[in-house]
Amino acid sequence: MNIFLPSFLRLDLIIWGILILFFVGFTIYIDKQPADSINKTKALTIENKKRLGIKIFRLR
């Protein structure tokens, strides 16, 4: 049974497949990171902003 798909639909399915594979890969990568890596990254960013003299405002 041969099903004809228009080229735009085939391209659309390929793009969605790539996006889903990227999302799954990124999720696995984030899961493998240590639990405190996000806090370390935030602390490093705040230190860099203080060193450069950038004001940090918190909106609540």
Coordinates of N, CA and C in Angstrom, one line a residue:
M1 N 0.8 -1.2 0.0 CA 0.0 0.0 0.0 C 0.9 1.2 0.0
N2 N 0.8 2.0 -1.0 CA 1.7 3.2 -1.2 C 0.8 4.4 -1.0
I3 N 1.2 5.2 0.1 CA 0.4 6.4 0.4 C 1.2 7.6 -0.1
F4 N 0.5 8.5 -0.9 CA 1.1 9.7 -1.4 C 1.0 10.8 -0.4
L5 N 2.1 11.4 0.0 CA 2.1 12.6 0.9 C 2.6 13.8 0.1
P6 N 1.9 14.9 0.2 CA 2.5 16.1 -0.4 C 3.8 16.5 0.2
S7 N 4.6 17.2 -0.6 CA 6.0 17.5 -0.1 C 6.0 18.4 1.1
F8 N 5.1 19.3 1.2 CA 5.0 20.2 2.3 C 4.7 19.4 3.6
L9 N 3.8 18.4 3.5 CA 3.5 17.6 4.7 C 4.6 16.7 5.1
R10 N 5.4 16.2 4.1 CA 6.5 15.4 4.4 C 7.6 16.2 5.1
L11 N 7.8 17.4 4.6 CA 8.8 18.3 5.3 C 8.3 18.7 6.7
D12 N 7.0 19.0 6.8 CA 6.5 19.3 8.1 C 6.7 18.2 9.1
L13 N 6.5 16.9 8.7 CA 6.7 15.8 9.6 C 8.2 15.6 10.0
I14 N 9.1 15.9 9.0 CA 10.5 15.8 9.3 C 10.9 16.8 10.3
I15 N 10.4 18.1 10.2 CA 10.7 19.1 11.1 C 10.2 18.8 12.5
W16 N 9.0 18.3 12.6 CA 8.5 17.9 13.9 C 9.3 16.8 14.5
G17 N 9.7 15.9 13.7 CA 10.5 14.8 14.2 C 11.8 15.3 14.8
I18 N 12.5 16.2 14.1 CA 13.7 16.8 14.6 C 13.5 17.6 15.9
L19 N 12.4 18.3 16.0 CA 12.1 19.1 17.2 C 11.9 18.2 18.4
I20 N 11.2 17.1 18.1 CA 10.9 16.1 19.2 C 12.2 15.5 19.7
L21 N 13.0 15.1 18.7 CA 14.3 14.5 19.1 C 15.2 15.4 19.9
F22 N 15.2 16.7 19.5 CA 16.0 17.7 20.2 C 15.4 17.9 21.6
F23 N 14.1 18.0 21.8 CA 13.5 18.1 23.1 C 13.9 16.9 24.0
V24 N 13.8 15.7 23.5 CA 14.1 14.5 24.3 C 15.6 14.5 24.7
G25 N 16.4 14.9 23.7 CA 17.9 14.9 24.0 C 18.2 16.0 25.0
F26 N 17.6 17.2 24.9 CA 17.8 18.2 25.9 C 17.3 17.9 27.3
T27 N 16.2 17.2 27.3 CA 15.6 16.7 28.6 C 16.6 15.7 29.3
I28 N 17.1 14.8 28.5 CA 18.0 13.8 29.1 C 19.3 14.6 29.5
Y29 N 19.8 15.5 28.8 CA 21.0 16.3 29.2 C 20.8 17.0 30.5
I30 N 19.6 17.7 30.6 CA 19.3 18.4 31.9 C 19.2 17.5 33.0
D31 N 18.6 16.3 32.8 CA 18.4 15.3 33.8 C 19.7 14.8 34.3
K32 N 20.8 14.7 33.5 CA 22.1 14.2 33.9 C 22.9 15.2 34.7
Q33 N 22.5 16.5 34.6 CA 23.3 17.5 35.3 C 23.1 17.4 36.9
P34 N 24.1 17.8 37.6 CA 24.0 17.7 39.1 C 22.8 18.6 39.6
A35 N 22.3 18.3 40.7 CA 21.1 19.1 41.2 C 21.4 20.5 41.4
D36 N 22.6 20.9 41.8 CA 22.9 22.3 42.1 C 23.5 23.1 41.0
S37 N 23.5 22.5 39.8 CA 24.2 23.2 38.7 C 23.5 24.5 38.3
I38 N 22.1 24.5 38.4 CA 21.4 25.7 38.0 C 21.7 26.8 39.0
N39 N 21.7 26.5 40.3 CA 22.1 27.5 41.3 C 23.5 28.0 41.1
K40 N 24.4 27.2 40.8 CA 25.8 27.6 40.5 C 25.8 28.6 39.3
T41 N 25.1 28.2 38.3 CA 25.0 29.1 37.1 C 24.4 30.5 37.4
K42 N 23.4 30.5 38.2 CA 22.7 31.7 38.6 C 23.7 32.6 39.5
A43 N 24.4 31.9 40.4 CA 25.4 32.6 41.3 C 26.5 33.2 40.4
L44 N 27.0 32.5 39.5 CA 28.1 33.0 38.6 C 27.6 34.1 37.8
T45 N 26.3 34.1 37.3 CA 25.8 35.2 36.5 C 25.6 36.4 37.4
I46 N 25.2 36.3 38.6 CA 25.0 37.4 39.5 C 26.4 38.0 39.8
E47 N 27.4 37.2 40.0 CA 28.8 37.7 40.3 C 29.3 38.5 39.1
N48 N 29.1 38.0 37.9 CA 29.5 38.7 36.7 C 28.8 40.0 36.5
K49 N 27.5 40.1 36.9 CA 26.8 41.3 36.8 C 27.3 42.3 37.8
K50 N 27.6 41.9 39.0 CA 28.2 42.8 40.0 C 29.5 43.3 39.6
R51 N 30.4 42.4 39.0 CA 31.7 42.8 38.6 C 31.6 43.8 37.5
L52 N 30.7 43.7 36.6 CA 30.5 44.6 35.4 C 29.7 45.9 35.8
G53 N 29.2 45.9 37.0 CA 28.4 47.1 37.5 C 27.0 47.2 37.0
I54 N 26.4 46.0 36.6 CA 25.1 46.0 36.1 C 24.1 45.9 37.3
K55 N 23.1 46.8 37.3 CA 22.2 46.8 38.4 C 21.2 45.6 38.3
I56 N 20.9 45.0 39.4 CA 20.0 43.9 39.4 C 18.7 44.3 40.2
F57 N 17.6 44.2 39.5 CA 16.3 44.5 40.1 C 15.5 43.3 40.2
R58 N 14.8 43.1 41.3 CA 13.8 42.0 41.4 C 12.4 42.6 41.4
L59 N 11.6 42.0 40.6 CA 10.2 42.4 40.6 C 9.4 41.4 41.3
R60 N 8.5 41.8 42.2 CA 7.7 40.8 43.0 C 6.3 41.1 42.8

